[in-house]
Amino acid sequence: GDREQRVVEDFIKPLGGSSSRPGTPRVSTSLLQVGDTIEARYRGRSRYYPGRISRVHADGTYDIDYDDGEKERGVIEEYIKVKNDLRSKSPSRSAQLCEGDKIEARYRGRSKYYPGRIARDRRDGTFDIDYDDGEKETRVLEEYIRAIDDEPVRSPRRGNKLREGDKVEARYRGKSKYYSGQIIRDRGDGTYDIEYDDGDREQRV
């Protein structure tokens, strides 16, 4: 029931057919898929805002979930640009992040990284994260995550593998300080359960 006056022609397209404007080339709809990381002109404005494709419509329009929480339906393709190439720009990322991996991530897309662990791989390029401070976040973009699994190999004194019963020092809950303790279980996946000398226990370190 809403009405709007003086809408510019560039923001209008006819229903039921292709656009009659000769200057607007049609991009193949196969280029955009559900889950793609994109930037789009929210409500046709000039500025682009980051988000993700949540649904592809048969008429060549898309529903978008923006990173700031806003949602928009029926966005035309010419207002969208793809950002999927960002995933290949990080040389430090391993071939694939796995559930249980210790990582650092940009909580809610902020600039600062916070330590945590991958709780779930959504298989669409996003991950659920359990942060060390107790916070949880779902569907975090892969480009906001960096693996920190390489830290344990920095000690030249360590042998090929840690064993149950070994005396160690570890960063309790990913904090910067190391605490002394003992390995009580080898999980077989590169993580260990530790009993610290002060009585605390931690799993899958």
Coordinates of C-alpha atoms in Angstrom, one line a residue:
G1 CA 0.0 0.0 0.0
D2 CA 3.0 2.3 0.2
R3 CA 3.5 5.0 -2.5
E4 CA 6.6 6.9 -3.6
Q5 CA 6.9 9.9 -5.8
R6 CA 9.6 11.0 -8.3
V7 CA 11.4 7.6 -8.4
V8 CA 14.3 7.8 -10.9
E9 CA 14.0 5.5 -13.9
D10 CA 17.2 3.7 -13.0
F11 CA 15.5 2.3 -10.0
I12 CA 12.5 0.9 -12.0
K13 CA 12.1 -2.3 -14.1
P14 CA 9.0 -3.7 -15.7
L15 CA 7.5 -7.0 -14.3
G16 CA 7.3 -10.2 -16.3
G17 CA 10.0 -9.5 -18.8
S18 CA 13.5 -8.3 -19.3
S19 CA 14.4 -4.6 -18.8
S20 CA 13.6 -2.4 -21.8
R21 CA 16.5 -0.1 -21.0
P22 CA 19.1 -0.6 -23.8
G23 CA 22.0 0.6 -21.6
T24 CA 21.6 -2.0 -18.9
P25 CA 23.3 -5.3 -19.8
R26 CA 21.8 -8.4 -18.1
V27 CA 24.3 -10.4 -16.0
S28 CA 23.8 -14.2 -15.8
T29 CA 22.0 -15.2 -12.7
S30 CA 24.2 -18.2 -12.3
L31 CA 27.0 -16.0 -11.1
L32 CA 25.3 -15.4 -7.7
Q33 CA 24.3 -18.2 -5.3
V34 CA 22.9 -18.6 -1.9
G35 CA 25.6 -18.0 0.7
D36 CA 27.7 -15.8 -1.6
T37 CA 29.5 -12.9 0.2
I38 CA 28.5 -9.7 -1.5
E39 CA 28.1 -5.9 -1.2
A40 CA 24.9 -4.3 -2.3
R41 CA 23.2 -0.9 -2.6
Y42 CA 20.7 -1.0 0.2
R43 CA 17.4 0.3 -1.1
G44 CA 19.1 1.4 -4.3
R45 CA 21.3 3.9 -2.5
S46 CA 24.7 4.8 -3.9
R47 CA 26.7 3.3 -1.1
Y48 CA 27.4 -0.5 -1.0
Y49 CA 26.9 -2.5 2.3
P50 CA 28.4 -5.9 3.0
G51 CA 26.1 -8.9 3.3
R52 CA 25.2 -12.4 2.1
I53 CA 22.8 -13.8 -0.5
S54 CA 20.0 -15.6 1.5
R55 CA 17.7 -16.5 -1.5
V56 CA 17.7 -16.5 -5.3
H57 CA 14.5 -15.7 -7.0
A58 CA 13.5 -16.9 -10.5
D59 CA 13.0 -13.4 -11.7
G60 CA 16.7 -12.6 -11.3
T61 CA 16.4 -10.8 -7.9
Y62 CA 17.9 -11.7 -4.6
D63 CA 17.2 -11.6 -0.9
I64 CA 20.1 -10.3 1.2
D65 CA 21.0 -10.5 4.8
Y66 CA 23.3 -7.6 5.6
D67 CA 26.1 -7.8 8.1
D68 CA 24.5 -5.1 10.2
G69 CA 21.4 -7.2 10.7
E70 CA 19.2 -5.6 8.1
K71 CA 17.4 -7.7 5.5
E72 CA 16.2 -6.8 2.0
R73 CA 14.1 -8.7 -0.5
G74 CA 14.0 -8.6 -4.3
V75 CA 17.3 -6.8 -4.9
I76 CA 18.2 -6.5 -8.6
E77 CA 21.5 -7.9 -9.7
E78 CA 22.9 -4.7 -10.9
Y79 CA 22.9 -3.4 -7.3
I80 CA 25.1 -6.3 -6.2
K81 CA 28.8 -7.0 -6.5
V82 CA 30.5 -10.3 -5.4
K83 CA 33.1 -10.4 -2.7
N84 CA 33.8 -14.2 -2.8
D85 CA 37.4 -13.6 -4.0
L86 CA 38.3 -12.3 -0.6
R87 CA 38.5 -15.9 0.7
S88 CA 41.6 -16.6 -1.4
K89 CA 43.5 -13.5 -0.2
S90 CA 44.7 -14.8 3.1
P91 CA 48.0 -16.7 2.7
S92 CA 48.0 -17.7 6.4
R93 CA 44.8 -19.7 6.3
S94 CA 45.0 -23.5 6.1
A95 CA 43.3 -25.4 3.3
Q96 CA 40.2 -25.7 5.5
L97 CA 39.1 -24.8 8.9
C98 CA 37.8 -27.7 10.9
E99 CA 35.5 -28.1 13.9
G100 CA 37.6 -28.0 17.1
D101 CA 40.3 -25.8 15.6
K102 CA 41.6 -23.1 17.8
I103 CA 41.2 -19.7 16.0
E104 CA 41.0 -16.0 16.4
A105 CA 38.0 -14.2 14.8
R106 CA 36.6 -10.8 14.4
Y107 CA 33.6 -10.8 16.7
R108 CA 30.6 -9.4 14.8
G109 CA 32.9 -8.2 12.1
R110 CA 34.9 -5.8 14.3
S111 CA 38.5 -5.0 13.6
K112 CA 39.9 -6.8 16.7
Y113 CA 40.5 -10.6 16.8
Y114 CA 39.3 -12.6 19.8
P115 CA 40.5 -16.2 20.6
G116 CA 38.1 -19.1 20.4
R117 CA 37.3 -22.4 18.8
I118 CA 35.3 -23.6 15.7
A119 CA 32.2 -25.1 17.1
R120 CA 30.5 -25.9 13.8
D121 CA 31.3 -25.8 10.1
R122 CA 28.2 -24.7 8.2
R123 CA 29.6 -26.0 4.9
D124 CA 28.7 -22.7 3.2
G125 CA 31.9 -20.8 4.0
T126 CA 30.6 -19.7 7.5
F127 CA 31.4 -21.1 10.9
D128 CA 29.9 -21.1 14.4
I129 CA 32.4 -20.0 17.1
D130 CA 32.7 -20.5 20.8
Y131 CA 34.9 -17.7 22.1
D132 CA 37.2 -18.1 25.1
D133 CA 35.4 -15.4 27.0
G134 CA 32.1 -17.4 26.8
E135 CA 30.5 -15.6 23.9
K136 CA 29.1 -17.5 21.0
E137 CA 28.6 -16.4 17.4
T138 CA 27.0 -18.2 14.5
R139 CA 27.7 -18.0 10.8
V140 CA 30.9 -16.1 10.9
L141 CA 32.5 -15.4 7.5
E142 CA 35.6 -17.4 6.8
E143 CA 37.5 -14.2 6.0
Y144 CA 36.9 -13.0 9.6
I145 CA 38.7 -16.0 11.0
R146 CA 42.4 -16.9 11.2
A147 CA 43.8 -20.2 12.4
I148 CA 46.3 -20.3 15.3
D149 CA 47.1 -24.0 15.1
D150 CA 50.7 -23.3 14.1
E151 CA 51.6 -22.0 17.6
P152 CA 52.4 -25.4 19.3
V153 CA 55.2 -26.2 16.8
R154 CA 57.2 -23.2 17.8
S155 CA 59.0 -24.9 20.7
P156 CA 62.2 -26.6 19.5
R157 CA 62.4 -28.8 22.6
R158 CA 59.2 -30.6 21.8
G159 CA 59.4 -34.1 20.2
N160 CA 57.3 -35.4 17.4
K161 CA 54.3 -35.8 19.6
L162 CA 53.1 -35.0 23.0
R163 CA 52.1 -38.0 25.2
E164 CA 49.8 -38.6 28.0
G165 CA 51.6 -37.9 31.3
D166 CA 53.9 -35.3 29.8
K167 CA 54.5 -32.2 31.9
V168 CA 53.6 -29.1 29.9
E169 CA 52.8 -25.4 30.0
A170 CA 49.7 -24.3 28.2
R171 CA 47.7 -21.1 27.6
Y172 CA 44.6 -21.8 29.7
R173 CA 41.5 -20.9 27.6
G174 CA 43.7 -19.3 25.0
K175 CA 44.9 -16.5 27.3
S176 CA 48.4 -15.1 26.8
K177 CA 49.9 -16.5 30.0
Y178 CA 51.2 -20.1 30.1
Y179 CA 50.3 -22.3 33.1
S180 CA 52.0 -25.5 34.1
G181 CA 50.2 -28.8 34.1
Q182 CA 50.1 -32.4 32.8
I183 CA 48.6 -34.1 29.7
I184 CA 45.9 -36.5 30.9
R185 CA 44.4 -37.5 27.5
D186 CA 45.6 -37.4 23.9
R187 CA 42.4 -36.9 21.7
G188 CA 44.2 -38.2 18.6
D189 CA 43.2 -35.2 16.6
G190 CA 46.0 -32.8 17.6
T191 CA 44.2 -31.7 20.8
Y192 CA 44.8 -32.7 24.4
D193 CA 43.1 -32.7 27.8
I194 CA 45.2 -31.0 30.5
E195 CA 45.1 -31.0 34.2
Y196 CA 46.7 -27.9 35.5
D197 CA 48.8 -27.8 38.7
D198 CA 46.3 -25.5 40.4
G199 CA 43.5 -28.2 39.9
D200 CA 41.8 -26.7 36.8
R201 CA 41.1 -29.0 33.8
E202 CA 40.8 -28.1 30.2
Q203 CA 39.7 -30.2 27.2
R204 CA 40.8 -30.2 23.6
V205 CA 43.7 -27.8 24.0

